[in-house]
Amino acid sequence: MLTTSKQYTNGSLELVTPATTPLVTVAEMKSHGRHDTIPEGDEFMEGLVEAATGRARDLTGRAFLTEAWRLTMDRWPGTSADEWWNGVREGIPSQFEADSFLIRKAPFLVVSSIKTVAEDGAETEWSSANYYTRTEAGFGRVAKKAGQVWPLINTPVRAVGGIRVEFTAGYGTDPADVPAPIRQAVKMIAQHLYENRESQEMPNAAAMILSRYKVMF
């Protein structure tokens, strides 16, 4: 189930499978806030940690723990809407097609698959032998190998959203894989929410920490 999405120049990014492990444990929050117990119960604090983690993700634009994402595009980078004739796109690859494209989700890990999607929903996977990936400033770059061409985007492939790139992003599966300053900022936000139940503000110290990890789109 898709839970969040973001539009950007190369298409639409969607979170497919979020991480389920909490970035900070209740025990860590008790130590951080010097609480012997949480009167409202551990589940209450778990909810605050989840909310704090969400705010940190929104501010930085990053994946923290490993998550599955999807990039959906209408056409390959370098082509344009001008290549559509009477509602049907030409089948000859454009000489202006880019040899690579960027996946703007950091920290990028690996592409799971590249597929085209037909009008009836049928998916056709493009072999991983045709492309390779690399990391640039935390983002992922997908490049076709020499002599290869991107899969044709014509009937029966969907005119809108006919390209799907499945990939994973995040620092790792263990909370300890996430940079300590990010986890510290999440603790600070969660503690602030605990002490200020109606507050929509983020502690300045936490915002300053997270600003160093903000992804620029």
Coordinates of C-alpha atoms in Angstrom, one line a residue:
M1 CA 0.0 0.0 0.0
L2 CA 1.4 3.4 -1.0
T3 CA 1.6 5.7 2.0
T4 CA 3.3 8.9 0.8
S5 CA 4.2 10.5 -2.4
K6 CA 6.3 13.4 -3.7
Q7 CA 6.3 15.0 -7.2
Y8 CA 9.6 16.1 -8.7
T9 CA 11.0 16.7 -12.1
N10 CA 11.8 13.1 -13.0
G11 CA 8.4 11.8 -11.9
S12 CA 6.6 10.8 -8.7
L13 CA 8.2 9.2 -5.7
E14 CA 6.1 6.9 -3.6
L15 CA 6.8 5.1 -0.4
V16 CA 5.7 1.5 -0.9
T17 CA 6.9 -0.3 2.3
P18 CA 7.9 1.8 5.2
A19 CA 10.3 0.7 7.9
T20 CA 8.5 -0.9 10.9
T21 CA 11.3 -0.8 13.5
P22 CA 11.2 2.3 15.7
L23 CA 14.1 4.7 15.3
V24 CA 14.3 5.2 19.0
T25 CA 13.1 2.8 21.7
V26 CA 10.9 3.7 24.7
A27 CA 13.8 2.7 27.0
E28 CA 16.0 5.3 25.2
M29 CA 13.3 7.9 25.6
K30 CA 13.1 7.2 29.3
S31 CA 16.8 7.6 29.7
H32 CA 16.7 10.8 27.5
G33 CA 13.9 12.4 29.5
R34 CA 15.0 10.9 32.8
H35 CA 11.7 9.1 33.3
D36 CA 11.4 6.1 35.5
T37 CA 8.1 5.3 33.9
I38 CA 5.7 6.8 31.4
P39 CA 2.4 7.3 33.2
E40 CA 0.5 7.3 30.0
G41 CA 2.0 3.9 29.0
D42 CA 4.8 2.9 26.7
E43 CA 2.5 2.9 23.6
F44 CA 1.9 6.6 24.2
M45 CA 5.6 7.3 23.9
E46 CA 5.9 5.0 21.0
G47 CA 3.4 7.1 19.2
L48 CA 5.3 10.3 20.0
V49 CA 8.5 8.7 18.6
E50 CA 6.7 7.8 15.5
A51 CA 5.4 11.3 15.1
A52 CA 8.8 12.8 15.8
T53 CA 10.4 10.5 13.2
G54 CA 7.8 11.6 10.7
R55 CA 8.7 15.2 11.3
A56 CA 12.4 14.5 11.0
R57 CA 11.8 12.7 7.7
D58 CA 9.6 15.5 6.3
L59 CA 12.3 18.1 7.2
T60 CA 15.2 16.2 5.8
G61 CA 13.6 14.5 2.9
R62 CA 15.6 11.4 3.8
A63 CA 14.8 7.7 4.4
F64 CA 16.2 6.7 7.7
L65 CA 15.7 2.9 8.1
T66 CA 15.6 0.9 4.9
E67 CA 12.4 1.4 3.0
A68 CA 11.0 0.3 -0.4
W69 CA 10.2 3.1 -2.8
R70 CA 8.8 3.5 -6.3
L71 CA 9.7 6.1 -8.9
T72 CA 6.9 6.4 -11.6
M73 CA 7.6 8.3 -14.8
D74 CA 5.6 9.0 -18.0
R75 CA 8.7 9.0 -20.3
W76 CA 12.4 8.6 -20.2
P77 CA 14.5 11.7 -19.3
G78 CA 15.5 13.7 -22.4
T79 CA 12.3 13.0 -24.3
S80 CA 9.4 15.4 -24.3
A81 CA 5.6 15.6 -24.9
D82 CA 6.4 16.9 -28.4
E83 CA 7.1 13.3 -29.4
W84 CA 3.5 12.4 -29.2
W85 CA 1.6 12.3 -32.5
N86 CA -2.2 12.0 -32.5
G87 CA -2.1 10.5 -29.0
V88 CA 0.3 7.7 -30.0
R89 CA 4.0 8.0 -29.3
E90 CA 6.5 7.0 -32.0
G91 CA 8.3 3.7 -31.3
I92 CA 11.7 4.9 -32.4
P93 CA 13.9 5.9 -29.5
S94 CA 14.7 9.6 -29.4
Q95 CA 18.3 10.8 -30.1
F96 CA 17.8 13.2 -27.2
E97 CA 17.1 10.5 -24.6
A98 CA 19.4 10.8 -21.7
D99 CA 21.7 8.0 -21.0
S100 CA 20.9 8.1 -17.3
F101 CA 18.5 9.5 -14.8
L102 CA 18.6 10.4 -11.1
I103 CA 16.5 8.9 -8.3
R104 CA 16.2 11.8 -5.8
K105 CA 15.8 9.8 -2.6
A106 CA 18.7 9.6 -0.2
P107 CA 20.5 7.6 1.0
F108 CA 19.9 5.5 -2.1
L109 CA 20.7 1.8 -1.8
V110 CA 19.7 -0.4 -4.8
V111 CA 17.3 -0.7 -7.7
S112 CA 15.1 -3.7 -7.3
S113 CA 13.5 -3.6 -10.8
I114 CA 12.7 -1.4 -13.8
K115 CA 9.3 -2.2 -15.4
T116 CA 7.0 -0.8 -18.1
V117 CA 3.2 -1.1 -17.3
A118 CA 0.6 -1.8 -19.9
E119 CA -2.9 -0.3 -20.0
D120 CA -4.3 -3.6 -18.4
G121 CA -1.8 -3.3 -15.6
A122 CA 0.6 -6.1 -16.9
E123 CA 4.2 -5.4 -16.0
T124 CA 7.2 -6.2 -18.1
E125 CA 10.6 -6.1 -16.4
W126 CA 13.7 -4.7 -18.1
S127 CA 16.7 -6.9 -17.4
S128 CA 19.2 -5.6 -14.9
A129 CA 21.9 -6.7 -17.3
N130 CA 20.9 -3.7 -19.4
Y131 CA 21.8 -1.0 -16.8
Y132 CA 23.9 -0.2 -13.8
T133 CA 23.5 2.1 -10.8
R134 CA 25.8 4.4 -8.9
T135 CA 25.4 6.8 -6.0
E136 CA 25.8 10.6 -6.4
A137 CA 25.6 12.8 -3.3
G138 CA 23.4 10.2 -1.7
F139 CA 21.0 10.0 -4.6
G140 CA 20.9 7.1 -7.1
R141 CA 21.8 7.3 -10.7
V142 CA 20.5 4.7 -13.2
A143 CA 22.5 4.4 -16.4
K144 CA 21.9 2.2 -19.5
K145 CA 24.8 0.2 -20.6
A146 CA 26.6 1.0 -23.9
G147 CA 24.5 -0.2 -26.9
Q148 CA 21.3 -0.5 -24.9
V149 CA 18.1 1.6 -25.3
W150 CA 15.4 2.3 -22.8
P151 CA 12.3 0.1 -23.2
L152 CA 9.9 1.6 -25.8
I153 CA 7.0 3.6 -24.4
N154 CA 4.2 3.1 -26.9
T155 CA 1.0 1.1 -27.1
P156 CA 0.2 -1.0 -25.1
V157 CA 2.4 0.8 -22.4
R158 CA 0.5 3.4 -20.5
A159 CA 0.9 6.9 -21.7
V160 CA 0.8 8.1 -18.0
G161 CA 2.8 6.3 -15.4
G162 CA 4.1 3.7 -17.8
I163 CA 7.5 3.4 -16.2
R164 CA 8.1 2.0 -12.7
V165 CA 11.4 1.9 -10.9
E166 CA 11.4 0.0 -7.6
F167 CA 14.3 0.7 -5.3
T168 CA 15.3 0.8 -1.6
A169 CA 16.7 3.7 0.4
G170 CA 17.8 4.2 3.9
Y171 CA 20.9 4.0 6.1
G172 CA 20.3 0.3 7.0
T173 CA 17.9 -2.0 8.9
D174 CA 19.3 -1.3 12.4
P175 CA 18.5 2.0 14.1
A176 CA 22.3 2.1 15.0
D177 CA 22.9 2.5 11.2
V178 CA 21.2 5.9 11.2
P179 CA 23.5 8.8 12.1
A180 CA 23.5 9.5 15.8
P181 CA 22.6 13.2 15.4
I182 CA 19.4 12.3 13.6
R183 CA 18.4 9.9 16.3
Q184 CA 19.2 12.5 18.9
A185 CA 17.0 15.0 17.1
V186 CA 14.2 12.5 17.1
K187 CA 14.5 12.1 20.8
M188 CA 14.4 15.9 21.3
I189 CA 11.3 16.2 19.2
A190 CA 9.5 13.3 20.9
Q191 CA 10.4 14.8 24.4
H192 CA 9.1 18.2 23.3
L193 CA 5.8 16.6 22.1
Y194 CA 5.6 14.8 25.5
E195 CA 6.0 18.0 27.4
N196 CA 3.9 20.2 25.1
R197 CA 1.0 18.1 24.0
E198 CA -0.6 20.6 21.6
S199 CA 2.6 22.1 20.2
Q200 CA 3.2 22.0 16.4
E201 CA 6.6 23.5 16.7
M202 CA 10.0 21.8 16.5
P203 CA 12.7 22.5 19.1
N204 CA 15.2 24.8 17.6
A205 CA 18.1 22.6 18.5
A206 CA 16.5 19.6 16.7
A207 CA 15.8 21.7 13.7
M208 CA 19.4 22.9 13.5
I209 CA 20.7 19.3 13.7
L210 CA 18.3 18.1 11.0
S211 CA 19.1 21.0 8.7
R212 CA 22.5 19.5 8.2
Y213 CA 20.9 16.4 6.6
K214 CA 18.3 18.2 4.5
V215 CA 18.1 16.9 0.9
M216 CA 17.9 19.6 -1.7
F217 CA 15.6 18.8 -4.6

